[in-house]
Every structure is written in structure tokens, then in C-alpha cells.
Coordinates of C-alpha atoms and ligand atoms in Angstrom, one line a residue:
M20 CA 0.0 0.0 0.0
E21 CA 1.1 3.6 -0.6
Q22 CA 2.5 5.9 2.1
M23 CA 0.0 6.3 5.0
P24 CA -1.3 9.9 5.3
K25 CA -0.7 11.6 8.6
V26 CA -3.8 11.8 10.9
K27 CA -4.0 12.7 14.5
H28 CA -7.0 14.6 15.8
V29 CA -10.2 14.1 13.8
L30 CA -12.3 17.3 14.4
T31 CA -14.0 18.3 11.2
T32 CA -14.0 16.9 7.7
K33 CA -12.6 20.1 6.2
E34 CA -9.0 18.9 6.6
F35 CA -9.4 15.6 4.7
D36 CA -8.0 15.4 1.1
R37 CA -8.5 12.8 -1.6
P38 CA -5.3 10.8 -0.8
F39 CA -6.5 10.5 2.8
L40 CA -9.9 9.3 1.8
D41 CA -8.5 6.8 -0.8
Y42 CA -6.1 5.4 1.8
L43 CA -8.8 5.1 4.5
C44 CA -11.2 3.4 2.1
N45 CA -8.6 0.9 0.9
L46 CA -7.5 0.1 4.4
T47 CA -11.1 -0.3 5.4
N48 CA -11.6 -2.8 2.6
R49 CA -8.5 -4.7 3.7
I50 CA -9.6 -4.8 7.3
R51 CA -13.1 -6.1 6.5
E52 CA -11.6 -8.8 4.2
M53 CA -9.1 -9.8 7.0
H54 CA -11.9 -10.0 9.5
R55 CA -13.7 -12.6 7.5
T56 CA -11.5 -15.4 8.7
P57 CA -10.8 -16.3 12.4
E58 CA -7.1 -16.0 11.7
G59 CA -7.5 -12.6 10.2
A60 CA -9.7 -11.4 13.0
L61 CA -7.3 -12.6 15.6
K62 CA -4.4 -11.0 13.7
L63 CA -6.3 -7.7 13.8
R64 CA -6.9 -8.1 17.5
S65 CA -3.2 -8.6 18.1
L66 CA -2.3 -5.2 16.7
W67 CA -3.0 -2.8 19.5
P68 CA -3.7 -4.7 22.8
H69 CA -1.3 -2.3 24.6
K70 CA -3.5 0.8 23.7
R71 CA -6.6 2.1 25.4
L72 CA -9.6 3.9 23.8
M73 CA -11.7 6.3 25.9
L74 CA -15.4 6.8 24.8
Y75 CA -16.6 10.1 26.4
F76 CA -20.2 10.3 25.2
T77 CA -22.3 12.7 27.1
Q78 CA -25.0 12.8 24.4
P79 CA -27.2 9.9 23.6
S80 CA -25.7 7.4 21.1
S81 CA -26.3 3.8 20.1
R82 CA -24.5 3.1 16.8
T83 CA -21.7 5.6 17.0
F84 CA -20.8 4.4 20.6
L85 CA -21.1 0.7 19.8
S86 CA -19.3 1.0 16.5
F87 CA -16.3 2.8 18.2
L88 CA -16.3 0.2 20.9
A89 CA -16.4 -2.6 18.4
A90 CA -13.7 -0.9 16.3
G91 CA -11.4 -0.6 19.3
Q92 CA -12.1 -4.2 20.1
N93 CA -11.4 -5.3 16.5
L94 CA -7.9 -3.9 17.1
G95 CA -7.5 -5.5 20.5
M96 CA -7.7 -2.2 22.3
D97 CA -9.0 -1.8 25.9
C98 CA -11.9 0.5 26.0
A99 CA -13.1 2.8 28.8
E100 CA -16.3 4.9 28.8
I101 CA -18.1 7.7 30.4
R102 CA -21.6 8.1 29.1
D103 CA -23.4 9.8 31.9
P104 CA -21.8 13.1 33.0
R105 CA -23.1 12.5 36.5
T106 CA -20.4 9.8 36.8
S107 CA -17.6 12.2 36.0
S108 CA -15.9 14.5 38.5
E109 CA -17.3 17.4 36.5
V110 CA -20.3 17.1 38.9
K111 CA -17.8 18.0 41.7
G112 CA -17.0 21.2 39.8
E113 CA -14.1 20.0 37.8
S114 CA -13.7 21.9 34.6
F115 CA -14.1 20.1 31.3
F116 CA -10.4 20.8 30.5
D117 CA -9.2 19.2 33.7
A118 CA -11.5 16.2 33.1
I119 CA -10.2 15.7 29.5
R120 CA -6.6 16.0 30.8
T121 CA -7.4 13.3 33.4
F122 CA -8.7 11.0 30.7
S123 CA -5.6 11.6 28.7
S124 CA -3.5 10.3 31.6
Y125 CA -4.9 6.9 31.2
V126 CA -5.8 6.3 27.6
D127 CA -4.2 6.7 24.1
I128 CA -7.2 8.0 22.1
I129 CA -10.3 9.8 23.2
A130 CA -13.5 9.7 21.1
M131 CA -16.0 12.2 22.3
R132 CA -19.6 13.2 21.6
T133 CA -21.0 16.2 23.3
P134 CA -24.1 18.5 22.9
E135 CA -21.7 21.5 22.5
R136 CA -20.2 22.6 19.2
N137 CA -16.4 23.0 19.0
L138 CA -15.7 21.2 22.2
A139 CA -13.6 18.5 20.5
E140 CA -11.5 21.3 18.9
Q141 CA -11.0 22.9 22.3
A142 CA -10.1 19.6 23.9
A143 CA -7.5 18.9 21.2
A144 CA -6.0 22.4 21.4
H145 CA -5.8 22.0 25.2
L146 CA -4.2 18.6 25.1
D147 CA -1.7 19.7 22.5
Q148 CA -0.2 22.0 25.1
T149 CA 0.4 19.2 27.5
P150 CA 3.0 16.5 27.5
R151 CA 0.4 13.9 26.6
P152 CA -1.3 15.3 23.5
V153 CA -3.5 12.2 22.9
P154 CA -5.6 12.3 19.7
I155 CA -9.2 13.5 20.0
I156 CA -11.8 12.1 17.6
N157 CA -15.0 14.1 17.3
A158 CA -17.9 11.6 17.5
G159 CA -20.5 14.3 17.1
S160 CA -20.3 17.9 18.3
G161 CA -23.8 19.3 18.9
P162 CA -25.4 20.5 15.6
D163 CA -22.0 21.2 14.1
Q164 CA -19.9 18.3 12.9
H165 CA -19.8 14.5 12.8
P166 CA -16.7 13.7 10.8
T167 CA -16.5 9.9 11.3
Q168 CA -20.1 9.6 10.1
A169 CA -19.2 11.5 6.9
L170 CA -16.2 9.2 6.4
L171 CA -18.4 6.1 6.6
D172 CA -20.9 7.8 4.3
V173 CA -18.3 8.5 1.7
Y174 CA -17.1 4.9 2.0
T175 CA -20.6 3.6 1.6
I176 CA -21.2 5.8 -1.5
L177 CA -17.9 4.8 -3.0
R178 CA -18.6 1.1 -2.5
S179 CA -22.0 1.4 -3.9
F180 CA -20.8 3.2 -7.0
K181 CA -17.5 1.4 -7.5
E182 CA -18.5 0.0 -10.9
I183 CA -19.9 3.4 -12.1
G184 CA -17.1 5.7 -11.4
G185 CA -17.4 6.4 -7.6
I186 CA -18.6 9.7 -6.4
D187 CA -17.2 11.8 -9.3
G188 CA -20.0 13.1 -11.5
K189 CA -22.8 12.1 -9.2
T190 CA -25.8 14.1 -7.9
I191 CA -26.4 13.7 -4.2
A192 CA -29.6 14.9 -2.6
M193 CA -29.5 15.7 1.2
V194 CA -32.9 15.7 2.7
G195 CA -34.3 16.9 6.1
D196 CA -33.0 19.0 8.9
L197 CA -30.0 20.4 7.1
K198 CA -29.7 23.3 9.5
R199 CA -28.8 21.2 12.6
G200 CA -28.0 17.9 10.9
R201 CA -24.3 17.5 11.7
T202 CA -24.0 14.5 9.4
V203 CA -24.9 16.4 6.2
R204 CA -22.8 19.4 7.3
S205 CA -19.7 17.1 7.6
L206 CA -20.6 15.2 4.4
S207 CA -20.9 18.5 2.4
Y208 CA -17.3 19.4 3.3
L209 CA -16.0 16.1 1.9
M210 CA -17.5 16.8 -1.5
K211 CA -14.6 19.1 -2.3
N212 CA -12.5 16.0 -2.9
F213 CA -14.6 14.8 -5.9
H214 CA -15.0 16.0 -9.4
D215 CA -18.3 17.3 -10.9
V216 CA -20.5 16.5 -7.8
N217 CA -23.8 18.2 -7.8
L218 CA -25.8 18.7 -4.5
I219 CA -29.5 19.1 -4.0
F220 CA -30.6 20.3 -0.6
V221 CA -34.2 19.3 0.1
S222 CA -35.7 20.7 3.3
P223 CA -38.5 22.6 4.8
E224 CA -37.9 26.4 4.8
Q225 CA -37.1 26.4 8.6
F226 CA -34.3 23.8 8.2
K227 CA -32.3 25.0 5.1
M228 CA -28.6 24.4 5.0
E229 CA -26.6 27.1 6.9
D230 CA -24.7 29.8 5.0
D231 CA -21.3 28.7 6.3
I232 CA -21.6 25.4 4.4
L233 CA -23.1 27.1 1.3
D234 CA -20.2 29.6 1.3
F235 CA -17.8 26.7 1.5
L236 CA -19.4 25.0 -1.5
R237 CA -19.3 28.2 -3.5
R238 CA -15.6 28.7 -2.7
H239 CA -14.9 25.2 -3.9
H240 CA -17.1 25.6 -7.0
I241 CA -19.4 22.8 -6.0
P242 CA -22.8 23.4 -7.6
Y243 CA -25.9 23.1 -5.3
S244 CA -29.6 23.8 -5.5
E245 CA -32.2 24.1 -2.8
T246 CA -35.8 22.9 -3.0
D247 CA -38.7 21.5 -0.9
Q248 CA -39.7 19.0 -3.6
L249 CA -38.5 15.6 -2.6
K250 CA -39.9 13.7 -5.6
D251 CA -38.1 16.0 -8.1
A252 CA -34.8 15.6 -6.2
V253 CA -35.2 11.8 -6.0
A254 CA -35.7 11.5 -9.8
Q255 CA -32.4 13.4 -10.4
A256 CA -30.2 12.0 -7.7
D257 CA -27.7 9.1 -7.6
A258 CA -27.7 9.1 -3.8
V259 CA -30.5 10.3 -1.6
Y260 CA -29.3 11.0 2.0
L261 CA -32.2 11.3 4.4
T262 CA -32.0 12.8 7.9
R263 CA -34.1 13.2 11.0
I264 CA -35.4 16.5 12.5
Q265 CA -32.9 17.3 15.2
D266 CA -35.5 18.5 17.7
E267 CA -33.2 17.8 20.7
H268 CA -31.6 21.2 19.9
D269 CA -34.9 23.0 20.1
Q270 CA -34.6 23.5 23.8
M271 CA -31.1 24.8 23.3
V272 CA -32.0 27.4 20.7
G273 CA -35.5 28.1 22.0
A274 CA -37.1 27.4 18.7
S275 CA -39.6 24.6 18.7
A276 CA -40.6 24.5 15.1
Q277 CA -43.8 22.7 14.2
V278 CA -42.9 21.4 10.8
D279 CA -45.0 19.3 8.6
Y280 CA -42.6 16.5 7.7
Q281 CA -44.9 14.5 5.6
P282 CA -43.7 15.9 2.3
F283 CA -40.2 14.6 3.2
Y284 CA -41.2 11.1 4.1
F285 CA -39.5 8.7 1.6
T286 CA -41.8 5.8 0.7
P287 CA -42.0 3.1 -2.0
A288 CA -43.5 5.7 -4.3
H289 CA -40.2 7.5 -4.1
L290 CA -38.3 4.3 -4.7
A291 CA -40.2 3.9 -8.0
L292 CA -38.7 7.3 -9.1
L293 CA -35.1 6.4 -8.1
K294 CA -32.6 5.5 -10.8
P295 CA -31.9 1.8 -11.1
R296 CA -28.3 2.4 -9.8
G297 CA -29.4 5.0 -7.3
I298 CA -29.0 4.5 -3.5
V299 CA -30.8 5.7 -0.3
M300 CA -28.9 6.4 2.9
H301 CA -29.7 7.5 6.4
P302 CA -27.3 7.9 9.3
L303 CA -30.1 6.6 11.7
P304 CA -31.9 6.7 14.0
R305 CA -34.9 7.2 11.8
R306 CA -38.4 8.3 12.6
Q307 CA -40.7 9.6 9.9
E308 CA -38.1 9.9 7.1
L309 CA -37.9 6.5 5.5
D310 CA -40.7 4.0 5.4
P311 CA -39.4 0.6 6.6
A312 CA -41.3 -1.0 3.7
C313 CA -38.4 0.4 1.6
D314 CA -35.7 -1.5 3.5
S315 CA -35.8 -4.7 1.4
D316 CA -34.9 -2.8 -1.8
P317 CA -31.2 -3.4 -2.5
R318 CA -30.8 0.3 -3.3
V319 CA -31.5 1.1 0.4
K320 CA -28.1 1.0 2.0
I321 CA -28.9 2.0 5.6
W322 CA -28.0 -1.2 7.4
R323 CA -24.8 -1.6 5.4
Q324 CA -24.0 2.0 6.0
E325 CA -24.4 1.3 9.8
R326 CA -22.0 -1.7 9.7
N327 CA -19.6 0.2 7.5
G328 CA -19.2 2.6 10.4
M329 CA -17.5 -0.1 12.4
W330 CA -15.0 -0.9 9.6
V331 CA -14.2 2.7 8.8
R332 CA -13.6 3.5 12.5
T333 CA -11.4 0.5 12.9
A334 CA -9.3 1.7 10.0
L335 CA -9.2 5.2 11.3
L336 CA -8.1 4.1 14.8
H337 CA -5.4 2.0 13.2
M338 CA -4.1 5.0 11.2
I339 CA -4.1 7.3 14.2
L340 CA -2.3 4.8 16.4
K341 CA 0.3 4.2 13.7
N342 CA 1.0 7.9 13.6
T343 CA 1.1 8.5 17.3
E344 CA 3.2 5.5 18.5
E345 CA 5.9 7.9 19.4
I346 CA 3.9 10.2 21.7
S347 CA 6.3 11.5 24.2
L348 CA 5.6 11.0 27.9
Ligands
LIG411 C1 -26.6 10.9 13.8 C2 -26.1 11.9 14.9 O1 -25.9 11.5 16.0 O2 -25.8 13.0 14.5 N1 -26.6 9.6 14.3 C3 -25.5 8.9 14.1 O3 -24.5 9.2 14.7 N2 -25.6 7.8 13.3 C4 -27.9 11.4 13.2 C5 -29.0 11.7 14.1 O4 -29.0 11.6 15.3 O5 -30.1 12.1 13.5

């Protein structure tokens, strides 16, 4: 394999370039192949048994948490967790920065999910000033970024389109709460790495994509359009990426929008409009975005996408550990 690109903290998707994505996806393929045999799986487990992964998840999570845990276990890592902030000394008044420094004393990588935006960046900047600058992986920062989800999304799209030219030249429709959906925000940044991608943002007026992402797309000459017509978008798209209304943020911003989501509910009638090689994705959990009656159509990739998360995170942890073996104590 070619030279491994450097990666330490994983905070947003802005930093990733095409060589990084290609390397990560190739490594992910190799890891999932290896894991198919007991010998291969055991070999993977023998790679990093002397390293520890901390999962600091103070916001609800099923798949991201479990897939990071499984990814660490795939590599033989020991995994520690804090999921309930009431079990952290932060309840005794310890600052977040002291807490994160404490975690860094005992582990080699910290994956963190928090309701606040930018906290992973701040944690990484803080640890970088200490003698144990352990890598931070952002596993979801409020309504802002979810970089590892975007990596597994790109992997899923690339795999689905491997016989038809990958992501280059494709039209991707992102649907739902684009304003607070961190998955689509992170995925949009990654589009700069592909040629001739066209984006369609499909949302109710209240949940349109934010200007910071639209500015980024304009700067990178990535064409996009905005609409509230799901059927039109589905007929044009190669990939349809559905998302949930992120109403857990309503309390935080004081805006409890009563939105009619029915026009954005993807049903078998939409499948009938989708291209034969088109795909449907969703980061999950789902509510009223995708009718489960669609799940058996092979173009609906949501469960593969979910499992791909474990493989991509396994590859990412391996790359980070390879790069940071020489952390000075
Ligand atoms: C997403 C998240 O947490 O942002 N879920 C996930 O990580 N797979 C999407 C969501 O919660 O709607």
C-alpha cells in the first residue's frame, strides 16, 4: 500500500483530502476482508492490545458508541467509557479541561460526543499544550460536525458506485433538517474531494442548509440547489441521503418548530422514481423519514452504512495509532 497519510485529531471533515480518503477506504476494505476469517480477525486483535480507547459520550448514542467500541475491540484495544456526565468528576465542579486532561492520563485516544459545538477542537488544542497530547476524535459535536459519520458515508457511496465511477460526476440529494444535521454538514465538506459533484438540498424552509456550508461550497465551486420538492430531487439523484429533524436542539436554541414533515417522508412511491443504480442512505436513528417498507430494496443501504461505520472507524483508529506511536511521555 502507498504511504500512509498523517492523521492525529479528527475534528471536522474540512481537513481531509483525496489521498487520505482513498487510503482510508482501501484500508477499510482490507480490514473487512481480513476480519472474514478467524485467523485474520485474531491478527487484527493482536495489533493494539497495549493501547486504550476512551469513549466520552455525554450525548445519547447507540450506533456511534457501539461501533467505536467494536472498532477498538477489533484492534484488541482496551476501551473505557463515560456516558453519563453525573459519573464524571465534572459534577464536583471539575472543569471540562481538567476532566479531559485526566482522561488523557490513562488512555491513548479519546473519542468524544457532546451536545456542545467546538468542544472537540478545544479539547484537542488544550491537550496539544500538555506532555500527553493524545488524539481526539470528534464523534459528534452538537449540531455542528460528525466527521466519522461523513467518512463512513463516503465509504458507503464509493462502494455502492465502485462500478460506475465512484462519487465523481454524481448528484447527491441531502434531505431533512440540514440546518442542525451535523452528518450532512460534515458530508458536504468532503464533496470538495470529488469532481463534478452536484448537490441538491431538500428541506422545509425552517431547516435549510446554513450559510457557512453554502459559502464553503461556493468557494470550492461545488454546484448546489435548494428545494422542498422531494420527488423531483429523487428523480435526479444518484444518492438520496435522508436525515431526522434534530429537535433535541430546540430547547437549546429556544425554537420549537412545528414542521409538517410528511412531504419529506420517503416511501416506496419514491423508490419507484429512483434511478436503477441510485441509492438511499440515512445515518439513523430514523423516525418519519424512511418507510421501513423500503428496507428490502437493495438500493436502500442504511444497514450496510451502519455496519460500514465499524470498519471505517477500525481503519481510522489504526491509522491514528500508527501515527502516534511515538507520543512523548
Ligand atoms: C446521527 C447523529 O448523532 O448526528 N446519528 C448517528 O451518529 N448515526 C444522526 C441523528 O442523530 O439524527
